[in-house]
Amino acid sequence: MWLINSSIGRKVVMSVTGIALILFLTFHCCMNIVALFSAEGYNLICELLGANWYAVVATMGLAALALIHIVFAFILTAQNRKARGQERYAVTDKPAKVEWASQNMLVLGIIILLGLLLHLFNFWYNMMFAELFPAIHYDPAPADGFGKIVTTFGNPLYVVLYVVWIVALWFHLTHGFWSAMQTLGVSGKIWFNRWRVIGFIYTTLLMLGFLVVVLAFAFGCAPSLCTAASCCGA
């Protein structure tokens, strides 16, 4: 099948899965912003997305998308390095007009993968997994997603790690957004620069949304904290 066996096909798979993951990040960011203003609202969303059949199916689908994206990223990186052969060792200067993110997508990808594993442990494992296996004790309770946010970002180490993760995501997505459009053939001479600008603005706003949530809870200035003192241990 050409989607798997050819270089172009692999890039198409990378592009489609990448766009799907960006759409999920957009939903996730909107969900997180709710936590800034309402503990009850955020926990209601967590309840709707809890351990039920459609949430489990959606989680498996997202896991499949992420896994395919990661596997194909490593395959394409190995393929490109093999194609360059010894030439990559002869280059001492960075090519002109080549983005830093483009040259370091593998490193950024590894940081993002490690951040994803940390995020899955902090939230998915302690929330959905905990609901699927209630015999295990968790604190805060699986249904208290807001309390989990407060606990997680009350830890300075987690705050630093999440900020690093968000910055790596920003670099990765600002390049990946327009690159995906180019691969899918919707980026002609006129639209090439337009997609770069659109991708930069969209990704920046998206990552700022995540960053604001992290810092707001880290410094205790989220409006929702004023009406949810019990979640903060007050």
Backbone as numpy.savetxt, mean C-alpha at the origin, in Angstrom:
# Nx Ny Nz CAx CAy CAz Cx Cy Cz
0.94 -19.06 -22.66 0.08 -17.86 -22.66 0.97 -16.62 -22.66
0.67 -15.69 -23.58 1.56 -14.54 -23.77 1.65 -13.64 -22.56
0.59 -13.60 -21.71 0.62 -12.76 -20.52 1.69 -13.22 -19.53
2.05 -14.49 -19.61 3.04 -15.04 -18.68 4.39 -15.24 -19.36
4.37 -15.66 -20.61 5.61 -16.05 -21.28 6.36 -14.89 -21.93
5.67 -13.80 -22.26 6.35 -12.68 -22.93 6.62 -11.54 -21.96
7.64 -10.75 -22.28 8.00 -9.61 -21.44 6.87 -8.58 -21.41
6.28 -8.31 -22.57 5.18 -7.34 -22.64 3.99 -7.84 -21.83
3.70 -9.13 -21.94 2.59 -9.70 -21.19 2.78 -9.56 -19.70
4.00 -9.81 -19.24 4.28 -9.67 -17.80 4.10 -8.23 -17.35
4.51 -7.28 -18.20 4.34 -5.87 -17.86 2.87 -5.49 -17.80
2.07 -6.09 -18.69 0.62 -5.83 -18.67 0.03 -6.34 -17.35
0.43 -7.54 -16.95 -0.06 -8.11 -15.69 0.35 -7.22 -14.52
1.60 -6.76 -14.55 2.09 -5.85 -13.50 1.26 -4.57 -13.46
0.94 -4.03 -14.63 0.20 -2.78 -14.71 -1.22 -2.93 -14.19
-1.91 -3.99 -14.63 -3.30 -4.21 -14.24 -3.41 -4.47 -12.74
-2.54 -5.33 -12.21 -2.58 -5.62 -10.76 -2.18 -4.37 -9.97
-1.24 -3.59 -10.50 -0.83 -2.37 -9.81 -1.96 -1.36 -9.71
-2.69 -1.16 -10.81 -3.82 -0.23 -10.80 -4.90 -0.71 -9.83
-5.15 -2.02 -9.82 -6.15 -2.58 -8.90 -5.74 -2.33 -7.45
-4.46 -2.46 -7.15 -3.98 -2.23 -5.79 -4.05 -0.74 -5.42
-3.83 0.14 -6.40 -3.97 1.58 -6.15 -5.41 1.91 -5.79
-6.36 1.28 -6.50 -7.78 1.50 -6.20 -8.11 1.03 -4.79
-7.53 -0.10 -4.39 -7.75 -0.58 -3.02 -7.15 0.38 -2.00
-5.96 0.90 -2.29 -5.33 1.86 -1.38 -6.21 3.11 -1.24
-6.86 3.50 -2.33 -7.76 4.66 -2.28 -8.92 4.40 -1.33
-9.52 3.20 -1.44 -10.60 2.83 -0.52 -10.08 2.78 0.92
-8.91 2.19 1.09 -8.34 2.04 2.43 -8.06 3.41 3.06
-7.57 4.35 2.23 -7.29 5.69 2.73 -8.57 6.38 3.17
-9.63 6.27 2.37 -10.92 6.88 2.73 -11.44 6.29 4.04
-11.26 4.99 4.20 -11.67 4.32 5.43 -10.89 4.84 6.62
-9.58 5.02 6.45 -8.74 5.52 7.54 -9.10 6.94 7.94
-9.46 7.75 6.96 -9.81 9.14 7.24 -11.06 9.21 8.13
-11.96 8.23 7.97 -13.14 8.18 8.83 -12.72 8.08 10.29
-11.63 7.33 10.54 -11.14 7.17 11.92 -10.69 8.48 12.54
-10.33 9.46 11.71 -9.92 10.76 12.24 -11.08 11.49 12.92
-12.30 11.21 12.45 -13.44 11.99 12.91 -14.46 11.20 13.74
-14.45 9.87 13.60 -15.46 9.10 14.33 -14.97 7.69 14.65
-14.82 7.41 15.93 -14.44 6.06 16.35 -15.54 5.08 16.03
-16.80 5.50 16.27 -17.94 4.63 16.01 -18.07 4.33 14.52
-17.87 5.37 13.69 -17.96 5.19 12.25 -16.92 4.22 11.73
-15.70 4.37 12.23 -14.62 3.48 11.79 -14.88 2.04 12.22
-15.32 1.85 13.46 -15.62 0.51 13.94 -16.79 -0.12 13.21
-17.73 0.72 12.75 -18.85 0.21 11.97 -18.36 -0.33 10.63
-17.42 0.39 10.01 -16.83 -0.09 8.76 -16.08 -1.40 8.99
-15.33 -1.46 10.10 -14.60 -2.67 10.44 -15.56 -3.85 10.63
-16.72 -3.55 11.21 -17.72 -4.60 11.42 -18.26 -5.10 10.09
-18.51 -4.17 9.16 -19.01 -4.55 7.84 -17.98 -5.35 7.06
-16.71 -5.06 7.32 -15.62 -5.74 6.62 -15.00 -6.83 7.49
-15.74 -7.28 8.47 -15.22 -8.28 9.40 -15.17 -9.67 8.81
-15.18 -10.65 9.69 -15.01 -12.05 9.27 -16.31 -12.61 8.70
-16.68 -12.18 7.51 -17.83 -12.73 6.80 -17.36 -13.22 5.44
-18.21 -13.92 4.73 -17.77 -14.58 3.51 -17.25 -13.61 2.45
-17.93 -12.45 2.28 -17.49 -11.54 1.22 -16.19 -10.83 1.58
-15.99 -10.58 2.89 -14.73 -9.97 3.31 -13.57 -10.95 3.15
-13.81 -12.21 3.48 -12.77 -13.23 3.33 -12.42 -13.42 1.86
-13.44 -13.47 0.99 -13.20 -13.61 -0.45 -12.42 -12.41 -0.98
-12.82 -11.19 -0.56 -12.12 -9.98 -1.00 -10.67 -9.98 -0.53
-10.44 -10.45 0.70 -9.08 -10.52 1.24 -8.23 -11.48 0.44
-8.80 -12.63 0.09 -8.08 -13.60 -0.73 -7.77 -13.03 -2.11
-8.72 -12.28 -2.66 -8.51 -11.66 -3.95 -7.38 -10.63 -3.91
-7.38 -9.81 -2.87 -6.32 -8.81 -2.71 -4.97 -9.47 -2.51
-4.95 -10.55 -1.73 -3.71 -11.27 -1.49 -3.17 -11.84 -2.80
-4.08 -12.35 -3.65 -3.67 -12.89 -4.94 -3.10 -11.79 -5.83
-3.77 -10.63 -5.86 -3.28 -9.50 -6.66 -1.89 -9.07 -6.21
-1.73 -8.92 -4.89 -0.45 -8.49 -4.35 0.65 -9.51 -4.66
0.32 -10.80 -4.49 1.31 -11.85 -4.73 1.72 -11.88 -6.20
0.75 -11.79 -7.10 1.05 -11.77 -8.54 1.93 -10.58 -8.88
1.58 -9.40 -8.34 2.34 -8.19 -8.61 3.79 -8.33 -8.13
3.96 -8.88 -6.94 5.31 -9.04 -6.37 6.13 -10.06 -7.15
5.52 -11.21 -7.46 6.23 -12.26 -8.19 6.66 -11.77 -9.56
5.75 -11.10 -10.27 6.08 -10.61 -11.61 7.12 -9.49 -11.54
7.11 -8.72 -10.47 8.12 -7.67 -10.30 9.52 -8.29 -10.20
9.65 -9.35 -9.43 10.94 -10.01 -9.29 11.35 -10.68 -10.61
10.39 -11.27 -11.32 10.69 -11.91 -12.60 11.20 -10.89 -13.61
10.50 -9.75 -13.70 10.90 -8.71 -14.66 12.25 -8.10 -14.29
12.50 -7.92 -12.99 13.78 -7.37 -12.55 14.92 -8.32 -12.91
14.72 -9.61 -12.64 15.74 -10.60 -12.98 15.96 -10.66 -14.49
14.87 -10.57 -15.24 14.94 -10.59 -16.70 15.72 -9.39 -17.23
15.46 -8.21 -16.69 16.15 -7.00 -17.13 17.64 -7.04 -16.79
17.95 -7.54 -15.60 19.36 -7.64 -15.19 20.11 -8.64 -16.08
19.43 -9.73 -16.43 20.06 -10.73 -17.30 20.28 -10.17 -18.69
19.32 -9.39 -19.17 19.42 -8.81 -20.52 20.57 -7.80 -20.61
20.78 -7.06 -19.52 21.87 -6.07 -19.51 23.23 -6.73 -19.39
23.28 -7.89 -18.74 24.54 -8.60 -18.58 25.58 -7.77 -17.87
26.80 -7.80 -18.41 27.91 -7.08 -17.79 27.83 -5.57 -17.99
26.91 -5.11 -18.88 26.82 -3.68 -19.17 26.45 -2.88 -17.94
25.68 -3.49 -17.03 25.25 -2.73 -15.87 26.41 -2.39 -14.94
27.49 -3.16 -15.03 28.65 -2.89 -14.19 29.55 -1.82 -14.79
29.39 -1.57 -16.11 30.22 -0.58 -16.78 29.68 0.83 -16.64
28.46 0.97 -16.17 27.84 2.29 -16.04 28.19 2.87 -14.68
28.83 4.02 -14.68 29.21 4.66 -13.43 28.36 5.88 -13.14
27.80 6.49 -14.18 26.95 7.67 -14.01 25.49 7.29 -14.21
24.63 7.98 -13.48 23.19 7.73 -13.62 22.72 8.27 -14.96
21.91 7.51 -15.68 21.39 7.99 -16.97 20.59 9.26 -16.80
20.71 10.14 -17.78 19.96 11.41 -17.71 18.48 11.15 -17.84
17.68 11.96 -17.16 16.23 11.94 -17.24 15.61 10.62 -16.77
16.33 9.85 -15.97 15.78 8.62 -15.42 15.49 8.85 -13.95
14.26 8.60 -13.55 13.85 8.86 -12.17 14.61 7.98 -11.20
14.85 8.53 -9.99 15.47 7.73 -8.94 14.62 6.52 -8.62
13.30 6.70 -8.56 12.39 5.60 -8.25 12.49 4.49 -9.29
12.65 4.87 -10.57 12.75 3.89 -11.63 13.98 3.02 -11.46
15.07 3.61 -10.98 16.32 2.88 -10.80 16.33 2.05 -9.52
15.39 2.30 -8.64 15.41 1.62 -7.34 14.07 0.96 -7.01
13.34 0.54 -8.04 12.03 -0.06 -7.82 12.12 -1.35 -7.01
13.18 -2.13 -7.20 13.32 -3.38 -6.44 13.50 -3.10 -4.96
14.38 -2.14 -4.64 14.61 -1.78 -3.23 13.33 -1.24 -2.61
12.66 -0.36 -3.34 11.39 0.19 -2.85 10.37 -0.93 -2.66
10.35 -1.87 -3.60 9.41 -2.98 -3.50 9.65 -3.84 -2.27
10.92 -4.05 -1.93 11.25 -4.86 -0.75 10.81 -4.13 0.52
11.04 -2.81 0.57 10.61 -2.02 1.74 9.09 -2.08 1.86
8.40 -1.95 0.73 6.93 -1.99 0.74 6.43 -3.36 1.18
7.09 -4.42 0.73 6.70 -5.77 1.13 6.86 -5.97 2.63
7.98 -5.52 3.18 8.20 -5.64 4.62 7.17 -4.82 5.40
6.86 -3.61 4.89 5.84 -2.78 5.53 4.48 -3.43 5.46
4.19 -4.11 4.34 2.91 -4.80 4.20 2.78 -5.92 5.22
3.85 -6.68 5.41 3.84 -7.77 6.39 3.61 -7.23 7.80
4.25 -6.10 8.10 4.05 -5.47 9.41 2.60 -5.01 9.57
2.05 -4.42 8.51 0.67 -3.93 8.57 -0.32 -5.09 8.72
-0.06 -6.17 8.02 -0.93 -7.34 8.14 -0.90 -7.90 9.56
0.27 -7.89 10.16 0.38 -8.38 11.54 -0.36 -7.45 12.50
-0.15 -6.15 12.35 -0.75 -5.19 13.28 -2.27 -5.12 13.18
-2.80 -5.27 11.98 -4.23 -5.07 11.81 -4.98 -6.33 11.34
-4.60 -6.89 10.19 -5.37 -8.04 9.70 -5.30 -9.20 10.68
-4.12 -9.53 11.16 -3.96 -10.67 12.07 -4.71 -10.45 13.37
-4.67 -9.22 13.87 -5.30 -8.92 15.15 -6.77 -8.54 15.03
-7.30 -8.51 13.78 -8.71 -8.15 13.61 -9.47 -9.25 12.88
-9.30 -9.37 11.57 -10.06 -10.39 10.85 -9.65 -11.80 11.27
-8.35 -12.07 11.35 -7.88 -13.39 11.76 -8.38 -13.73 13.16
-8.38 -12.71 14.01 -8.84 -12.91 15.38 -10.33 -13.26 15.43
-11.10 -12.68 14.51 -12.52 -13.01 14.45 -12.75 -14.41 13.90
-11.89 -14.82 12.97 -12.03 -16.15 12.40 -11.65 -17.24 13.42
-10.75 -16.88 14.34 -10.30 -17.82 15.37 -10.45 -17.17 16.74
-11.69 -17.07 17.23 -11.97 -16.34 18.48 -11.42 -16.98 19.74
-10.94 -18.22 19.66 -10.41 -18.88 20.85 -9.13 -18.21 21.35
-8.45 -17.47 20.44 -7.21 -16.79 20.80 -7.55 -15.42 21.40
-6.86 -15.04 22.46 -7.14 -13.76 23.12 -6.36 -12.63 22.47
-7.06 -11.52 22.20 -6.42 -10.35 21.60 -6.80 -9.11 22.38
-5.88 -8.16 22.44 -6.12 -6.90 23.13 -5.50 -5.76 22.31
-6.33 -4.78 21.84 -7.77 -4.67 22.07 -8.56 -5.73 21.31
-9.85 -5.80 21.58 -10.71 -6.80 20.96 -10.71 -6.64 19.45
-10.88 -7.72 18.68 -10.85 -7.65 17.21 -11.81 -6.63 16.62
-12.98 -6.47 17.23 -13.98 -5.55 16.69 -13.62 -4.09 16.92
-12.69 -3.83 17.82 -12.31 -2.45 18.15 -11.15 -1.99 17.27
-11.47 -1.76 15.99 -10.45 -1.31 15.07 -9.87 0.04 15.45
-10.72 0.92 15.97 -10.25 2.25 16.37 -9.23 2.11 17.51
-9.54 1.26 18.47 -8.60 1.04 19.57 -7.28 0.50 19.08
-7.33 -0.32 18.02 -6.10 -0.87 17.46 -5.25 0.22 16.82
-5.90 1.18 16.16 -5.17 2.31 15.58 -4.48 3.11 16.67
-5.23 3.40 17.75 -4.67 4.18 18.86 -3.48 3.47 19.47
-3.61 2.17 19.68 -2.52 1.39 20.29 -1.29 1.34 19.38
-1.52 1.09 18.10 -0.41 0.94 17.15 0.38 2.23 17.00
-0.33 3.33 16.76 0.37 4.59 16.52 0.71 5.33 17.81
0.41 4.71 18.94 0.91 5.21 20.21 2.33 4.73 20.46
2.80 3.82 19.59 4.16 3.29 19.68 5.06 4.06 18.71
6.03 4.83 19.19 6.89 5.65 18.31 7.62 4.83 17.25
8.01 3.60 17.59 8.73 2.77 16.63 7.83 2.45 15.43
6.58 2.09 15.70 5.65 1.81 14.62 5.39 3.05 13.78
5.34 4.21 14.41 5.11 5.45 13.68 6.23 5.69 12.67
7.48 5.52 13.11 8.64 5.71 12.22 8.60 4.71 11.07
8.31 3.44 11.39 8.27 2.41 10.36 7.17 2.68 9.34
6.02 3.14 9.82 4.92 3.43 8.90 5.23 4.64 8.02
5.89 5.64 8.58 6.26 6.82 7.78 7.24 6.41 6.68
8.22 5.58 7.01 9.17 5.09 6.01 8.43 4.31 4.93
7.47 3.50 5.35 6.68 2.69 4.41 5.88 3.59 3.47
5.26 4.62 4.01 4.45 5.54 3.20 5.31 6.29 2.18
6.51 6.71 2.62 7.43 7.40 1.70 7.85 6.47 0.57
8.16 5.21 0.91 8.54 4.23 -0.11 7.39 3.99 -1.08
6.17 3.91 -0.56 4.99 3.75 -1.41 4.83 4.94 -2.36
5.10 6.14 -1.85 4.97 7.34 -2.69 5.93 7.28 -3.87
7.20 6.95 -3.60 8.18 6.85 -4.68 7.78 5.76 -5.67
7.33 4.63 -5.14 6.97 3.49 -5.99 5.77 3.82 -6.88
4.76 4.46 -6.30 3.53 4.72 -7.04 3.65 5.88 -8.02
4.44 6.90 -7.68 4.58 8.02 -8.61 5.21 7.56 -9.92
6.09 6.57 -9.84 6.65 6.01 -11.07 5.70 4.97 -11.67
5.16 4.10 -10.81 4.34 3.00 -11.29 3.05 3.44 -11.96
2.47 4.56 -11.51 1.20 5.04 -12.05 1.31 5.32 -13.55
2.24 6.24 -13.91 2.34 6.60 -15.32 2.95 5.47 -16.15
3.81 4.67 -15.52 4.41 3.54 -16.23 3.34 2.52 -16.63
2.36 2.30 -15.73 1.27 1.37 -16.02 0.44 1.87 -17.20
0.15 3.17 -17.20 -0.62 3.76 -18.29 0.11 3.63 -19.62
1.41 3.82 -19.57 2.22 3.70 -20.79 2.20 2.26 -21.30
2.32 1.30 -20.38 2.31 -0.12 -20.77 0.98 -0.52 -21.39
-0.12 0.03 -20.86 -1.45 -0.33 -21.34 -1.85 0.42 -22.61
-0.96 1.28 -23.08 -1.20 1.95 -24.36 -2.11 3.14 -24.31
-2.31 3.73 -23.15 -3.17 4.91 -23.06 -2.33 6.17 -22.79
-1.08 6.11 -23.20 -0.17 7.23 -22.93 0.58 7.59 -24.21
-0.04 8.42 -25.05 0.61 8.88 -26.26 1.55 10.04 -25.98
1.95 10.74 -27.05 2.89 11.85 -26.88 2.31 12.95 -25.99
1.00 13.22 -26.17 0.37 14.29 -25.39 0.09 13.83 -23.98
-0.45 12.61 -23.86 -0.89 12.14 -22.55 0.24 11.62 -21.68
1.42 11.40 -22.22 2.52 10.90 -21.40 2.81 11.83 -20.22
3.04 13.11 -20.54 3.31 14.07 -19.46 2.09 14.33 -18.59
0.91 14.24 -19.19 -0.31 14.43 -18.41 -0.47 13.34 -17.36
-0.22 12.08 -17.76 -0.32 10.98 -16.80 0.73 11.10 -15.71
1.89 11.62 -16.04 2.93 11.82 -15.02 2.45 12.83 -13.97
1.84 13.91 -14.45 1.34 14.94 -13.53 0.16 14.41 -12.73
-0.78 13.74 -13.41 -1.94 13.18 -12.72 -1.50 12.16 -11.68
-0.57 11.29 -12.06 -0.07 10.28 -11.14 0.62 10.89 -9.93
1.41 11.94 -10.18 2.12 12.60 -9.09 1.13 13.22 -8.10
0.13 13.94 -8.63 -0.84 14.61 -7.76 -1.68 13.58 -7.00
-2.19 12.59 -7.73 -3.06 11.58 -7.12 -2.32 10.81 -6.03
-1.11 10.35 -6.37 -0.32 9.58 -5.40 0.06 10.40 -4.19
0.41 11.66 -4.42 0.79 12.54 -3.32 -0.38 12.75 -2.36
-1.56 13.03 -2.91 -2.75 13.21 -2.06 -3.09 11.92 -1.31
-2.96 10.80 -2.01 -3.27 9.50 -1.39 -2.34 9.21 -0.22
-1.04 9.40 -0.43 -0.07 9.12 0.64 -0.16 10.15 1.77
-0.52 11.39 1.43 -0.74 12.39 2.48 -1.90 11.99 3.37
-2.92 11.38 2.77 -4.06 10.89 3.56 -3.61 9.87 4.59
-2.80 8.91 4.17 -2.29 7.91 5.10 -1.39 8.54 6.15
-0.52 9.46 5.71 0.42 10.09 6.62 -0.28 10.92 7.68
-1.31 11.66 7.29 -2.05 12.49 8.24 -2.67 11.63 9.33
-3.21 10.48 8.96 -3.82 9.58 9.95 -2.76 9.09 10.94
-1.63 8.65 10.42 -0.55 8.15 11.29 -0.10 9.23 12.27
0.18 10.42 11.75 0.71 11.49 12.60 -0.35 12.05 13.56
-1.60 12.10 13.10 -2.67 12.61 13.95 -2.84 11.74 15.20
-2.77 10.43 15.02 -2.90 9.53 16.16 -1.60 9.46 16.96
-0.47 9.62 16.28 0.81 9.60 16.98 0.93 10.77 17.94
0.43 11.94 17.53 0.53 13.14 18.37 -0.76 13.42 19.14
-1.73 12.51 19.03 -2.96 12.64 19.81 -3.84 13.80 19.41
-3.80 14.20 18.13 -4.59 15.36 17.72 -5.72 15.00 16.76
-6.07 13.72 16.66 -7.21 13.33 15.83 -8.49 13.78 16.52
-9.40 14.47 15.80 -10.66 14.93 16.41 -11.45 13.81 17.08
-11.38 12.61 16.53 -12.13 11.49 17.08 -11.67 11.11 18.47
-10.43 11.43 18.83 -9.90 11.08 20.14 -10.61 11.85 21.24
-11.14 13.03 20.91 -11.83 13.86 21.90 -13.15 13.24 22.32
-13.73 12.43 21.43 -15.03 11.82 21.74 -14.91 10.33 22.00
-13.69 9.83 22.07 -13.48 8.41 22.32 -12.39 8.21 23.36
-12.53 8.92 24.47 -11.50 8.89 25.51 -11.28 7.48 26.05
-12.34 6.68 26.05 -12.23 5.34 26.59 -11.27 4.48 25.76
-11.18 4.80 24.45 -10.29 4.04 23.59 -8.83 4.37 23.87
-8.61 5.51 24.47 -7.24 5.95 24.74 -6.81 5.58 26.17
-7.67 4.91 26.85 -7.33 4.53 28.21 -7.57 5.61 29.21
-8.32 6.67 28.83 -8.57 7.79 29.73 -9.74 7.47 30.65
